[in-house]
PDB file of C-alpha atoms in Angstrom:
ATOM      1  CA  SER A   1     117.834  95.724  96.892  1.00  0.00           C
ATOM      2  CA  GLN A   2     114.689  93.950  95.763  1.00  0.00           C
ATOM      3  CA  GLN A   3     111.691  93.922  98.029  1.00  0.00           C
ATOM      4  CA  GLY A   4     110.076  90.769  96.676  1.00  0.00           C
ATOM      5  CA  GLU A   5     111.674  87.481  95.688  1.00  0.00           C
ATOM      6  CA  GLU A   6     109.829  84.687  93.922  1.00  0.00           C
ATOM      7  CA  ASP A   7     110.362  80.993  94.414  1.00  0.00           C
ATOM      8  CA  PRO A   8     110.945  78.825  92.462  1.00  0.00           C
ATOM      9  CA  GLN A   9     112.856  80.623  89.732  1.00  0.00           C
ATOM     10  CA  ALA A  10     111.508  78.150  87.165  1.00  0.00           C
ATOM     11  CA  LEU A  11     108.652  75.671  87.162  1.00  0.00           C
ATOM     12  CA  SER A  12     107.668  73.081  84.566  1.00  0.00           C
ATOM     13  CA  ILE A  13     104.341  71.263  84.823  1.00  0.00           C
ATOM     14  CA  GLN A  14     101.943  69.281  82.681  1.00  0.00           C
ATOM     15  CA  GLU A  15      98.771  70.857  81.321  1.00  0.00           C
ATOM     16  CA  GLY A  16      95.945  70.366  83.790  1.00  0.00           C
ATOM     17  CA  GLU A  17      98.180  70.418  86.873  1.00  0.00           C
ATOM     18  CA  ASN A  18      98.203  73.228  89.411  1.00  0.00           C
ATOM     19  CA  ALA A  19     101.099  75.683  89.609  1.00  0.00           C
ATOM     20  CA  THR A  20     102.138  77.369  92.840  1.00  0.00           C
ATOM     21  CA  MET A  21     104.567  80.264  93.030  1.00  0.00           C
ATOM     22  CA  ASN A  22     105.734  81.977  96.190  1.00  0.00           C
ATOM     23  CA  CYS A  23     106.864  85.485  96.951  1.00  0.00           C
ATOM     24  CA  SER A  24     108.696  86.711 100.022  1.00  0.00           C
ATOM     25  CA  TYR A  25     109.283  90.333 100.895  1.00  0.00           C
ATOM     26  CA  LYS A  26     111.268  92.221 103.477  1.00  0.00           C
ATOM     27  CA  THR A  27     109.385  95.207 104.855  1.00  0.00           C
ATOM     28  CA  SER A  28     105.799  96.039 105.729  1.00  0.00           C
ATOM     29  CA  ILE A  29     103.549  96.665 102.763  1.00  0.00           C
ATOM     30  CA  ASN A  30     100.236  98.273 101.885  1.00  0.00           C
ATOM     31  CA  ASN A  31      99.480  95.810  99.118  1.00  0.00           C
ATOM     32  CA  LEU A  32     101.031  93.065  97.014  1.00  0.00           C
ATOM     33  CA  GLN A  33     100.387  92.497  93.342  1.00  0.00           C
ATOM     34  CA  TRP A  34     101.011  89.701  90.838  1.00  0.00           C
ATOM     35  CA  TYR A  35     101.797  90.278  87.169  1.00  0.00           C
ATOM     36  CA  ARG A  36     102.268  88.019  84.151  1.00  0.00           C
ATOM     37  CA  GLN A  37     104.713  88.624  81.312  1.00  0.00           C
ATOM     38  CA  ASN A  38     104.568  86.684  78.083  1.00  0.00           C
ATOM     39  CA  SER A  39     107.855  86.450  76.218  1.00  0.00           C
ATOM     40  CA  GLY A  40     108.776  89.733  74.598  1.00  0.00           C
ATOM     41  CA  ARG A  41     105.704  91.561  75.893  1.00  0.00           C
ATOM     42  CA  GLY A  42     104.818  94.020  78.603  1.00  0.00           C
ATOM     43  CA  LEU A  43     103.577  92.964  82.019  1.00  0.00           C
ATOM     44  CA  VAL A  44      99.889  92.405  82.623  1.00  0.00           C
ATOM     45  CA  HIS A  45      98.278  92.898  86.013  1.00  0.00           C
ATOM     46  CA  LEU A  46      96.664  89.765  87.462  1.00  0.00           C
ATOM     47  CA  ILE A  47      95.567  90.477  91.005  1.00  0.00           C
ATOM     48  CA  LEU A  48      96.107  92.890  93.895  1.00  0.00           C
ATOM     49  CA  ILE A  49      95.755  91.880  97.528  1.00  0.00           C
ATOM     50  CA  ARG A  50      95.789  94.411 100.337  1.00  0.00           C
ATOM     51  CA  SER A  51      97.653  93.948 103.595  1.00  0.00           C
ATOM     52  CA  ASN A  52      94.404  93.412 105.525  1.00  0.00           C
ATOM     53  CA  GLU A  53      93.275  90.624 103.178  1.00  0.00           C
ATOM     54  CA  ARG A  54      94.349  86.994 103.491  1.00  0.00           C
ATOM     55  CA  GLU A  55      93.050  85.449 100.295  1.00  0.00           C
ATOM     56  CA  LYS A  56      91.739  86.586  96.950  1.00  0.00           C
ATOM     57  CA  HIS A  57      90.397  84.759  93.895  1.00  0.00           C
ATOM     58  CA  SER A  58      90.154  85.683  90.238  1.00  0.00           C
ATOM     59  CA  GLY A  59      89.038  82.947  87.863  1.00  0.00           C
ATOM     60  CA  ARG A  60      91.648  80.160  88.065  1.00  0.00           C
ATOM     61  CA  LEU A  61      93.945  82.318  90.191  1.00  0.00           C
ATOM     62  CA  ARG A  62      94.129  82.195  93.962  1.00  0.00           C
ATOM     63  CA  VAL A  63      96.419  84.492  95.912  1.00  0.00           C
ATOM     64  CA  THR A  64      97.163  84.253  99.604  1.00  0.00           C
ATOM     65  CA  LEU A  65      98.979  86.730 101.801  1.00  0.00           C
ATOM     66  CA  ASP A  66     100.593  86.052 105.172  1.00  0.00           C
ATOM     67  CA  THR A  67     101.867  89.348 106.567  1.00  0.00           C
ATOM     68  CA  SER A  68     103.307  87.662 109.666  1.00  0.00           C
ATOM     69  CA  LYS A  69     105.623  85.610 107.427  1.00  0.00           C
ATOM     70  CA  LYS A  70     105.963  88.376 104.838  1.00  0.00           C
ATOM     71  CA  SER A  71     105.004  85.994 102.073  1.00  0.00           C
ATOM     72  CA  SER A  72     102.422  85.451  99.363  1.00  0.00           C
ATOM     73  CA  SER A  73     101.566  82.621  97.035  1.00  0.00           C
ATOM     74  CA  LEU A  74      99.953  82.506  93.616  1.00  0.00           C
ATOM     75  CA  LEU A  75      98.104  79.334  92.675  1.00  0.00           C
ATOM     76  CA  ILE A  76      97.028  78.701  89.093  1.00  0.00           C
ATOM     77  CA  THR A  77      94.589  75.818  88.944  1.00  0.00           C
ATOM     78  CA  ALA A  78      94.043  73.509  85.962  1.00  0.00           C
ATOM     79  CA  SER A  79      96.928  75.089  84.047  1.00  0.00           C
ATOM     80  CA  ARG A  80      96.865  75.521  80.284  1.00  0.00           C
ATOM     81  CA  ALA A  81      99.661  75.875  77.736  1.00  0.00           C
ATOM     82  CA  ALA A  82      98.637  79.534  77.388  1.00  0.00           C
ATOM     83  CA  ASP A  83      99.630  80.078  81.044  1.00  0.00           C
ATOM     84  CA  THR A  84     103.287  79.678  80.009  1.00  0.00           C
ATOM     85  CA  ALA A  85     104.861  82.996  81.024  1.00  0.00           C
ATOM     86  CA  SER A  86     106.921  84.671  83.714  1.00  0.00           C
ATOM     87  CA  TYR A  87     105.113  85.690  86.868  1.00  0.00           C
ATOM     88  CA  PHE A  88     106.234  88.542  89.093  1.00  0.00           C
ATOM     89  CA  CYS A  89     105.171  89.746  92.480  1.00  0.00           C
ATOM     90  CA  ALA A  90     105.390  93.435  93.271  1.00  0.00           C
ATOM     91  CA  THR A  91     105.116  95.291  96.540  1.00  0.00           C
ATOM     92  CA  ASP A  92     105.030  98.903  97.504  1.00  0.00           C
ATOM     93  CA  ALA A  93     108.077  99.987  99.443  1.00  0.00           C
ATOM     94  CA  GLY A  94     106.273 100.194 102.758  1.00  0.00           C
ATOM     95  CA  ASP A  95     107.070 103.791 103.518  1.00  0.00           C
ATOM     96  CA  SER A  96     106.112 104.902 100.028  1.00  0.00           C
ATOM     97  CA  SER A  97     103.123 103.618  98.121  1.00  0.00           C
ATOM     98  CA  TYR A  98     104.508 105.372  95.022  1.00  0.00           C
ATOM     99  CA  LYS A  99     107.366 102.931  94.501  1.00  0.00           C
ATOM    100  CA  LEU A 100     106.276  99.508  93.269  1.00  0.00           C
ATOM    101  CA  ILE A 101     109.196  97.093  93.544  1.00  0.00           C
ATOM    102  CA  PHE A 102     109.282  93.852  91.539  1.00  0.00           C
ATOM    103  CA  GLY A 103     110.876  90.517  92.260  1.00  0.00           C
ATOM    104  CA  SER A 104     112.944  88.598  89.721  1.00  0.00           C
ATOM    105  CA  GLY A 105     110.051  86.351  88.699  1.00  0.00           C
ATOM    106  CA  THR A 106     109.113  82.713  88.242  1.00  0.00           C
ATOM    107  CA  ARG A 107     109.286  81.266  84.729  1.00  0.00           C
ATOM    108  CA  LEU A 108     106.389  78.873  84.266  1.00  0.00           C
ATOM    109  CA  LEU A 109     106.329  76.316  81.455  1.00  0.00           C
ATOM    110  CA  VAL A 110     103.109  74.391  80.953  1.00  0.00           C
ATOM    111  CA  ARG A 111     103.704  71.361  78.734  1.00  0.00           C
ATOM    112  CA  PRO A 112     100.774  70.330  76.507  1.00  0.00           C
TER     113      PRO A 112
ATOM    114  CA  ASN B   1      91.592 102.884  73.902  1.00  0.00           C
ATOM    115  CA  ALA B   2      95.349 102.565  73.294  1.00  0.00           C
ATOM    116  CA  GLY B   3      96.482 102.350  76.944  1.00  0.00           C
ATOM    117  CA  VAL B   4     100.228 102.954  77.285  1.00  0.00           C
ATOM    118  CA  THR B   5     102.178 103.536  74.081  1.00  0.00           C
ATOM    119  CA  GLN B   6     105.964 103.440  73.908  1.00  0.00           C
ATOM    120  CA  THR B   7     108.196 104.501  71.044  1.00  0.00           C
ATOM    121  CA  PRO B   8     110.529 103.433  69.598  1.00  0.00           C
ATOM    122  CA  LYS B   9     110.184  99.656  69.997  1.00  0.00           C
ATOM    123  CA  PHE B  10     113.826  99.070  69.049  1.00  0.00           C
ATOM    124  CA  GLN B  11     116.852 101.357  69.088  1.00  0.00           C
ATOM    125  CA  VAL B  12     120.594 100.930  68.660  1.00  0.00           C
ATOM    126  CA  LEU B  13     122.887 103.645  69.971  1.00  0.00           C
ATOM    127  CA  LYS B  14     126.600 104.219  70.109  1.00  0.00           C
ATOM    128  CA  THR B  15     128.281 104.971  73.414  1.00  0.00           C
ATOM    129  CA  GLY B  16     127.940 108.650  74.231  1.00  0.00           C
ATOM    130  CA  GLN B  17     124.876 109.299  72.091  1.00  0.00           C
ATOM    131  CA  SER B  18     121.711 110.682  73.632  1.00  0.00           C
ATOM    132  CA  MET B  19     118.122 109.763  72.962  1.00  0.00           C
ATOM    133  CA  THR B  20     114.615 109.999  74.340  1.00  0.00           C
ATOM    134  CA  LEU B  21     112.214 107.131  74.892  1.00  0.00           C
ATOM    135  CA  GLN B  22     108.651 108.318  74.515  1.00  0.00           C
ATOM    136  CA  CYS B  23     105.713 107.173  76.634  1.00  0.00           C
ATOM    137  CA  ALA B  24     102.105 108.278  76.344  1.00  0.00           C
ATOM    138  CA  GLN B  25      98.950 107.110  78.112  1.00  0.00           C
ATOM    139  CA  ASP B  26      95.324 107.918  77.403  1.00  0.00           C
ATOM    140  CA  MET B  27      93.779 106.740  80.690  1.00  0.00           C
ATOM    141  CA  ASN B  28      94.194 110.054  82.536  1.00  0.00           C
ATOM    142  CA  HIS B  29      96.376 108.393  85.178  1.00  0.00           C
ATOM    143  CA  GLU B  30      98.293 110.771  87.410  1.00  0.00           C
ATOM    144  CA  TYR B  31     101.064 108.275  88.217  1.00  0.00           C
ATOM    145  CA  MET B  32     103.563 107.143  85.590  1.00  0.00           C
ATOM    146  CA  SER B  33     106.862 105.323  85.892  1.00  0.00           C
ATOM    147  CA  TRP B  34     109.814 103.919  83.986  1.00  0.00           C
ATOM    148  CA  TYR B  35     111.391 100.509  84.638  1.00  0.00           C
ATOM    149  CA  ARG B  36     114.275  98.661  83.077  1.00  0.00           C
ATOM    150  CA  GLN B  37     114.393  94.880  82.754  1.00  0.00           C
ATOM    151  CA  ASP B  38     117.636  92.990  82.310  1.00  0.00           C
ATOM    152  CA  PRO B  39     117.927  89.277  81.422  1.00  0.00           C
ATOM    153  CA  GLY B  40     116.881  87.006  84.257  1.00  0.00           C
ATOM    154  CA  MET B  41     115.994  89.909  86.479  1.00  0.00           C
ATOM    155  CA  GLY B  42     112.859  91.607  87.513  1.00  0.00           C
ATOM    156  CA  LEU B  43     112.027  95.190  86.810  1.00  0.00           C
ATOM    157  CA  ARG B  44     113.963  97.983  88.442  1.00  0.00           C
ATOM    158  CA  LEU B  45     112.354 101.368  88.929  1.00  0.00           C
ATOM    159  CA  ILE B  46     114.219 104.241  87.255  1.00  0.00           C
ATOM    160  CA  HIS B  47     112.005 107.303  87.795  1.00  0.00           C
ATOM    161  CA  TYR B  48     108.385 107.965  88.535  1.00  0.00           C
ATOM    162  CA  SER B  49     105.939 110.857  88.499  1.00  0.00           C
ATOM    163  CA  VAL B  50     102.821 111.430  90.581  1.00  0.00           C
ATOM    164  CA  GLY B  51     101.506 114.188  88.343  1.00  0.00           C
ATOM    165  CA  ALA B  52     102.403 116.907  85.880  1.00  0.00           C
ATOM    166  CA  GLY B  53     105.455 118.817  87.081  1.00  0.00           C
ATOM    167  CA  ILE B  54     106.352 116.262  89.764  1.00  0.00           C
ATOM    168  CA  THR B  55     109.023 113.592  89.320  1.00  0.00           C
ATOM    169  CA  ASP B  56     111.158 111.527  91.689  1.00  0.00           C
ATOM    170  CA  GLN B  57     113.920 108.961  91.584  1.00  0.00           C
ATOM    171  CA  GLY B  58     113.500 105.221  91.792  1.00  0.00           C
ATOM    172  CA  GLU B  59     116.078 102.487  92.454  1.00  0.00           C
ATOM    173  CA  VAL B  60     118.398 103.121  89.485  1.00  0.00           C
ATOM    174  CA  PRO B  61     118.094 106.775  88.356  1.00  0.00           C
ATOM    175  CA  ASN B  62     121.704 107.504  87.385  1.00  0.00           C
ATOM    176  CA  GLY B  63     122.212 108.282  83.693  1.00  0.00           C
ATOM    177  CA  TYR B  64     118.522 109.000  83.097  1.00  0.00           C
ATOM    178  CA  ASN B  65     116.468 112.158  83.112  1.00  0.00           C
ATOM    179  CA  VAL B  66     112.688 112.648  83.102  1.00  0.00           C
ATOM    180  CA  SER B  67     110.186 115.445  82.945  1.00  0.00           C
ATOM    181  CA  ARG B  68     106.390 115.553  83.112  1.00  0.00           C
ATOM    182  CA  SER B  69     104.843 118.536  81.407  1.00  0.00           C
ATOM    183  CA  THR B  70     101.469 116.910  80.720  1.00  0.00           C
ATOM    184  CA  THR B  71      99.396 114.154  82.298  1.00  0.00           C
ATOM    185  CA  GLU B  72      99.646 112.083  79.116  1.00  0.00           C
ATOM    186  CA  ASP B  73     103.392 112.076  78.425  1.00  0.00           C
ATOM    187  CA  PHE B  74     106.395 110.912  80.422  1.00  0.00           C
ATOM    188  CA  PRO B  75     109.585 110.806  78.297  1.00  0.00           C
ATOM    189  CA  LEU B  76     112.806 109.169  79.502  1.00  0.00           C
ATOM    190  CA  ARG B  77     116.074 110.745  78.373  1.00  0.00           C
ATOM    191  CA  LEU B  78     119.443 109.042  78.179  1.00  0.00           C
ATOM    192  CA  LEU B  79     121.946 111.860  78.308  1.00  0.00           C
ATOM    193  CA  SER B  80     125.113 109.951  77.305  1.00  0.00           C
ATOM    194  CA  ALA B  81     124.393 106.308  76.569  1.00  0.00           C
ATOM    195  CA  ALA B  82     126.615 103.604  78.050  1.00  0.00           C
ATOM    196  CA  PRO B  83     126.714  99.838  77.306  1.00  0.00           C
ATOM    197  CA  SER B  84     125.391  99.241  80.830  1.00  0.00           C
ATOM    198  CA  GLN B  85     122.148 100.880  79.716  1.00  0.00           C
ATOM    199  CA  THR B  86     121.475  98.117  77.201  1.00  0.00           C
ATOM    200  CA  SER B  87     118.132  96.841  78.427  1.00  0.00           C
ATOM    201  CA  VAL B  88     114.416  96.634  77.817  1.00  0.00           C
ATOM    202  CA  TYR B  89     112.618  99.700  79.104  1.00  0.00           C
ATOM    203  CA  PHE B  90     109.000  99.649  80.220  1.00  0.00           C
ATOM    204  CA  CYS B  91     106.748 102.581  80.881  1.00  0.00           C
ATOM    205  CA  ALA B  92     103.725 102.122  83.119  1.00  0.00           C
ATOM    206  CA  SER B  93     100.843 104.209  84.376  1.00  0.00           C
ATOM    207  CA  ARG B  94      98.852 103.465  87.493  1.00  0.00           C
ATOM    208  CA  ARG B  95      95.173 103.392  88.279  1.00  0.00           C
ATOM    209  CA  ASN B  96      94.116 105.000  91.572  1.00  0.00           C
ATOM    210  CA  THR B  97      93.470 101.520  93.011  1.00  0.00           C
ATOM    211  CA  GLY B  98      97.143 100.631  92.503  1.00  0.00           C
ATOM    212  CA  GLU B  99      97.307  98.447  89.392  1.00  0.00           C
ATOM    213  CA  LEU B 100      99.987  99.254  86.828  1.00  0.00           C
ATOM    214  CA  PHE B 101      99.349  99.261  83.087  1.00  0.00           C
ATOM    215  CA  PHE B 102     102.475  98.621  81.018  1.00  0.00           C
ATOM    216  CA  GLY B 103     103.545  99.502  77.525  1.00  0.00           C
ATOM    217  CA  GLU B 104     105.036  96.847  75.253  1.00  0.00           C
ATOM    218  CA  GLY B 105     108.600  97.901  75.932  1.00  0.00           C
ATOM    219  CA  SER B 106     111.478  99.619  74.153  1.00  0.00           C
ATOM    220  CA  ARG B 107     114.505  97.449  73.439  1.00  0.00           C
ATOM    221  CA  LEU B 108     117.701  99.484  73.580  1.00  0.00           C
ATOM    222  CA  THR B 109     121.179  98.321  72.607  1.00  0.00           C
ATOM    223  CA  VAL B 110     124.195 100.527  73.298  1.00  0.00           C
ATOM    224  CA  LEU B 111     127.332  99.567  71.396  1.00  0.00           C
TER     225      LEU B 111
END
């Protein structure tokens, strides 16, 4: 069973708007990560947030983590057409930091 | 700096054939892993290794075999290919801080 699940499954926005994706997970974690995948390519790491952190920024990306609700959100501000991709959250399996489990992803389309 | 290199990029097999997907990394990462990605789904962990000589199973290990004789290489073997193994396979290595670095994928079709 998958540890993390993203919501929504698909999102279509206009260039310049903000995009928010959510991730929920089931068990306790050590950290949560977000990855981007362009069509036909490998995944690229975006940001890692540890269980004792509540918010983290990287450029136009903002990630929040609420361990009490077992959820995280990824906000992309001022989106660009180049942000069109699938976005995945990944969590360690709680009892094992060696297994990184991915959700099924959010497909983001940014219309020019 | 090449990162994670996977070969082949594309492969077509017949049911029952065997093959090996190659993965090499030049970042001296101890941890390496194999995932498969099916349409509309996320990645599922097949096998992983925390160092040379040490491997363990992930979520979907059946039908796959791995070994880790060197830090750099982590090949994935399909012993007797089945149509259910048609997928895109990704190899990844991990930095000590936790971030994964992925190869570009190997697209496998089993007829």
